[in-house]
C-alpha cells in the first residue's frame, strides 16, 4: 500500500463502506450498475484528496467521510456519461457499464449518482461546500462539451487544450481540496494554497494519461492504447507534434485526428516519440507537480502533508 493511503487507511475504509451504503436504491438496476462501476476499483484519488487535505489541516470530525463519498459519486457519474459520449467499450481493463447495459441505463444511473451526491451535500449543510461543488459540476460539464467541440479538430491550440483539461479533470481535484479546507475552517490563504495543489495535481494527472495513451499497453492501462486518437481527441502530444514535426508528419497526424483513424497508429506513435511530443508532455506534467508541492509548503509539517507530496510524486511516475 502506498504511503499516501496508509496515513488515512481507516478513513479510507470507512469511505468505501459509506459509498456502498449510499448506493442503495429500490430500483435493482441502479444498484447493479452503481456497484459495477464503483467496484471497478481505480485509485480513488479524488476522495483520497479530501481525506488527506482535511487531516493535514487538523480536521478531527467525521464529515470529511461523507464529503469524500460525494466527490467519488460526482466523479463516477462523469465516468458513466463520458463512456457513453466516447462510445467506450473498455475502462480499467473490463467492459464499461454502457457496453454491458446500454447507453440509456448508464446515463440515468449517472444522474442518480449526481443527485445522491447533492442529497449528501445537503446533509453536511455547509453552504460554502454546496456552492463550490455546484460550480464545479457546472465547469466539468462545460469541459465535456468543449472536448466534444474539439473532437476531430487538428487546429486546437495548446492553450485551448489546457483549458479543457482544467475544466474536465483538474476542477474536481481542486474542489476536493478546497471543500476539505472549508470543512476544516481554513483561512482564505490556506484554501487558495490547497486549491492550487489540487489544480496542478489534476492537470499533471491528465497529462500523464495523455502520455500513457501512446506508450502504455492496454492491459496495464485498462483501456485501449490509441483510444484518444480513435476518438479524434487532439491531446497535447499530438498538438506538440503537429507544431514541431515536418509538414508531412503534421499532415499525417492531422488526418488521423480528422478521421478518428487508427490505420497508421504505429507510424503516428513513432512520429510523436521522435518529435518529442511525449517528452514535452511529461515535462509539462513535471512542472505542474513541482508547483503542486510548492503550493502546500505553507501547511504544517505532518505525515498528511508528506503524503500529499508523495501523492504528487506518484502521479508523475505511474505507469497506469
Coordinates of C-alpha atoms in Angstrom, one line a residue, residues 61-309:
X61 CA -14.6 15.4 12.8
X62 CA -16.2 12.8 10.6
X63 CA -18.0 14.8 7.9
X64 CA -14.9 14.5 5.6
X65 CA -16.0 10.9 5.1
X66 CA -19.3 12.0 3.6
X67 CA -17.5 14.6 1.5
X68 CA -15.1 12.0 0.1
X69 CA -18.0 9.8 -0.9
X70 CA -19.7 12.9 -2.5
X71 CA -16.6 13.6 -4.6
X72 CA -16.4 10.0 -5.7
X73 CA -20.0 9.9 -6.7
X74 CA -19.6 13.1 -8.8
X75 CA -16.5 11.5 -10.5
X76 CA -18.2 8.2 -11.1
X77 CA -21.2 10.0 -12.7
X78 CA -18.9 11.8 -15.1
X79 CA -17.2 8.5 -16.0
X80 CA -20.6 6.9 -16.8
X81 CA -21.6 9.8 -19.0
X82 CA -18.1 10.0 -20.5
X83 CA -18.1 6.4 -21.7
X84 CA -21.5 6.9 -23.4
X85 CA -20.3 10.1 -25.2
X86 CA -17.0 8.4 -26.2
X87 CA -18.7 5.1 -27.1
X88 CA -16.0 3.5 -24.9
X89 CA -16.2 -0.3 -24.5
X90 CA -13.4 -0.7 -22.0
X91 CA -12.5 1.0 -18.7
X92 CA -9.9 -0.2 -16.2
X93 CA -9.5 -3.4 -18.1
X94 CA -13.1 -4.5 -18.2
X95 CA -16.3 -3.7 -20.2
X96 CA -17.8 -0.3 -19.5
X97 CA -21.3 0.0 -18.0
X98 CA -22.7 1.1 -21.3
X99 CA -21.2 -1.9 -23.0
X100 CA -22.9 -4.2 -20.5
X101 CA -26.3 -2.5 -20.0
X102 CA -26.6 0.1 -22.9
X103 CA -26.4 3.8 -23.1
X104 CA -29.8 4.8 -21.5
X105 CA -29.3 3.0 -18.2
X106 CA -25.7 4.3 -17.9
X107 CA -26.8 7.9 -18.4
X108 CA -29.7 7.6 -15.9
X109 CA -27.6 5.9 -13.2
X110 CA -25.0 8.7 -13.7
X111 CA -27.9 11.1 -13.0
X112 CA -28.8 9.1 -9.9
X113 CA -25.2 9.4 -8.6
X114 CA -25.2 13.1 -9.2
X115 CA -28.4 13.6 -7.3
X116 CA -27.3 11.3 -4.5
X117 CA -24.2 13.4 -4.1
X118 CA -26.3 16.5 -3.8
X119 CA -28.6 14.8 -1.2
X120 CA -25.5 14.0 0.9
X121 CA -24.2 17.6 0.4
X122 CA -27.4 19.0 1.9
X123 CA -26.9 16.7 4.9
X124 CA -23.5 18.2 5.6
X125 CA -25.2 21.6 5.5
X126 CA -22.3 23.8 4.6
X127 CA -23.2 26.4 2.1
X128 CA -19.6 27.0 1.0
X129 CA -19.2 23.3 0.1
X130 CA -22.5 23.3 -1.8
X131 CA -21.6 26.4 -3.7
X132 CA -18.1 25.0 -4.6
X133 CA -19.5 21.7 -5.8
X134 CA -22.4 23.2 -7.7
X135 CA -19.9 25.4 -9.6
X136 CA -17.5 22.5 -10.1
X137 CA -20.1 20.2 -11.7
X138 CA -21.1 23.0 -14.0
X139 CA -17.5 23.6 -15.0
X140 CA -16.9 19.9 -15.6
X141 CA -20.0 19.8 -17.9
X142 CA -18.6 22.8 -19.8
X143 CA -15.3 20.9 -20.2
X144 CA -17.0 17.9 -21.6
X145 CA -18.9 19.9 -24.1
X146 CA -15.7 21.8 -25.2
X147 CA -13.9 18.4 -25.6
X148 CA -16.8 17.3 -27.8
X149 CA -16.4 20.5 -29.9
X150 CA -12.6 19.9 -30.1
X151 CA -13.0 16.4 -31.4
X152 CA -11.6 15.8 -34.9
X153 CA -10.3 19.4 -34.9
X154 CA -6.5 19.3 -35.6
X155 CA -6.3 23.1 -35.2
X156 CA -6.9 23.0 -31.4
X157 CA -4.2 25.1 -29.6
X158 CA -2.2 24.1 -26.6
X159 CA -3.9 26.9 -24.6
X160 CA -7.4 25.7 -25.6
X161 CA -6.5 22.1 -24.7
X162 CA -5.1 23.1 -21.3
X163 CA -8.4 25.0 -20.6
X164 CA -10.3 21.8 -21.4
X165 CA -8.3 19.6 -19.1
X166 CA -8.6 22.1 -16.3
X167 CA -12.4 22.0 -16.6
X168 CA -12.7 18.3 -17.3
X169 CA -10.2 16.9 -14.9
X170 CA -8.4 19.3 -12.6
X171 CA -11.6 21.1 -11.5
X172 CA -12.7 18.2 -9.3
X173 CA -9.2 17.8 -7.8
X174 CA -9.4 21.5 -6.9
X175 CA -12.8 21.1 -5.4
X176 CA -11.8 18.0 -3.4
X177 CA -9.0 20.0 -1.7
X178 CA -10.9 23.3 -1.3
X179 CA -14.1 21.7 0.1
X180 CA -12.0 19.8 2.6
X181 CA -10.4 23.1 3.6
X182 CA -13.8 24.7 4.0
X183 CA -14.8 21.8 6.3
X184 CA -11.7 22.3 8.3
X185 CA -12.4 26.0 8.7
X186 CA -9.2 27.0 7.0
X187 CA -8.4 30.7 6.2
X188 CA -8.5 32.1 2.7
X189 CA -4.7 31.8 2.2
X190 CA -4.7 28.1 3.1
X191 CA -7.8 27.4 1.0
X192 CA -6.1 29.1 -2.0
X193 CA -2.9 27.0 -1.4
X194 CA -4.7 23.6 -1.3
X195 CA -6.8 24.5 -4.3
X196 CA -3.7 25.3 -6.2
X197 CA -2.2 22.0 -5.2
X198 CA -5.4 20.3 -6.5
X199 CA -5.3 22.2 -9.7
X200 CA -1.7 21.4 -10.6
X201 CA -2.0 17.8 -9.5
X202 CA -5.1 17.3 -11.6
X203 CA -3.5 18.8 -14.7
X204 CA -0.4 16.7 -14.3
X205 CA -2.5 13.6 -13.8
X206 CA -4.3 14.2 -17.1
X207 CA -1.1 15.0 -19.0
X208 CA 0.4 11.7 -17.8
X209 CA -2.7 10.0 -19.1
X210 CA -2.1 11.6 -22.4
X211 CA 1.5 10.2 -22.5
X212 CA 0.3 6.7 -21.5
X213 CA -2.1 6.6 -24.4
X214 CA 0.9 6.5 -26.7
X215 CA 3.3 4.3 -24.7
X216 CA 1.3 2.1 -22.3
X217 CA -0.2 -1.3 -23.1
X218 CA -3.9 -1.9 -23.0
X219 CA -3.8 -4.5 -20.2
X220 CA -1.8 -2.2 -17.8
X221 CA -3.7 0.9 -18.7
X222 CA -7.1 -0.6 -18.5
X223 CA -8.1 1.0 -21.8
X224 CA -7.0 0.5 -25.4
X225 CA -3.8 2.2 -26.4
X226 CA -4.6 4.8 -29.0
X227 CA -8.1 5.4 -27.6
X228 CA -7.7 9.2 -27.7
X229 CA -6.8 9.1 -31.4
X230 CA -9.7 6.7 -32.1
X231 CA -12.0 9.4 -30.6
X232 CA -10.3 12.2 -32.6
X233 CA -9.0 13.8 -29.4
X234 CA -6.2 16.3 -30.1
X235 CA -4.2 15.8 -26.9
X236 CA -1.0 17.6 -26.0
X237 CA 1.4 15.0 -27.5
X238 CA -0.4 15.3 -30.8
X239 CA -0.7 19.1 -30.7
X240 CA 3.0 19.4 -30.0
X241 CA 3.9 17.0 -32.8
X242 CA 1.7 19.0 -35.3
X243 CA 3.5 22.2 -34.3
X244 CA 7.0 20.7 -34.3
X245 CA 7.0 18.0 -36.9
X246 CA 7.7 18.3 -40.6
X247 CA 4.8 19.4 -42.9
X248 CA 4.4 15.8 -44.0
X249 CA 4.3 14.5 -40.4
X250 CA 2.0 17.2 -39.2
X251 CA -0.4 16.4 -42.1
X252 CA -0.4 12.7 -41.2
X253 CA -1.3 13.4 -37.6
X254 CA -4.0 16.0 -38.6
X255 CA -5.7 13.5 -40.9
X256 CA -5.7 10.8 -38.2
X257 CA -7.4 13.3 -35.9
X258 CA -9.9 14.4 -38.5
X259 CA -10.8 10.8 -39.4
X260 CA -10.5 9.4 -35.9
X261 CA -8.4 6.8 -37.5
X262 CA -6.0 4.2 -36.1
X263 CA -4.9 2.9 -39.5
X264 CA -1.5 4.5 -39.1
X265 CA -1.3 4.3 -35.3
X266 CA 2.2 2.8 -35.1
X267 CA 3.5 5.4 -37.6
X268 CA 2.0 8.2 -35.6
X269 CA 3.3 6.8 -32.3
X270 CA 6.8 6.7 -33.9
X271 CA 6.5 10.4 -35.0
X272 CA 5.1 11.6 -31.7
X273 CA 8.1 9.9 -29.9
X274 CA 10.7 11.1 -32.4
X275 CA 9.5 14.7 -32.4
X276 CA 9.5 14.8 -28.6
X277 CA 5.7 15.0 -28.0
X278 CA 5.8 12.6 -25.1
X279 CA 8.9 14.2 -23.5
X280 CA 7.3 17.6 -23.8
X281 CA 4.0 16.5 -22.3
X282 CA 5.8 14.6 -19.5
X283 CA 7.9 17.7 -18.7
X284 CA 4.8 19.9 -18.6
X285 CA 3.3 17.4 -16.1
X286 CA 6.5 17.5 -14.0
X287 CA 6.3 21.3 -13.9
X288 CA 2.8 21.1 -12.6
X289 CA 3.8 18.5 -9.9
X290 CA 6.6 20.9 -8.8
X291 CA 4.1 23.7 -8.4
X292 CA 1.6 21.4 -6.6
X293 CA 4.3 20.6 -4.0
X294 CA 5.3 24.3 -3.7
X295 CA 1.7 25.3 -3.1
X296 CA 1.4 23.2 0.1
X297 CA 4.8 24.2 1.6
X298 CA 2.9 26.5 3.9
X299 CA 1.0 23.7 5.6
X300 CA 2.2 22.3 8.9
X301 CA 4.8 19.6 8.6
X302 CA 2.8 16.5 9.3
X303 CA 2.6 12.9 7.9
X304 CA -0.5 14.1 6.0
X305 CA 1.4 16.9 4.2
X306 CA 4.2 14.4 3.4
X307 CA 1.5 12.0 2.0
X308 CA 0.2 14.8 -0.3
X309 CA 3.8 15.3 -1.5

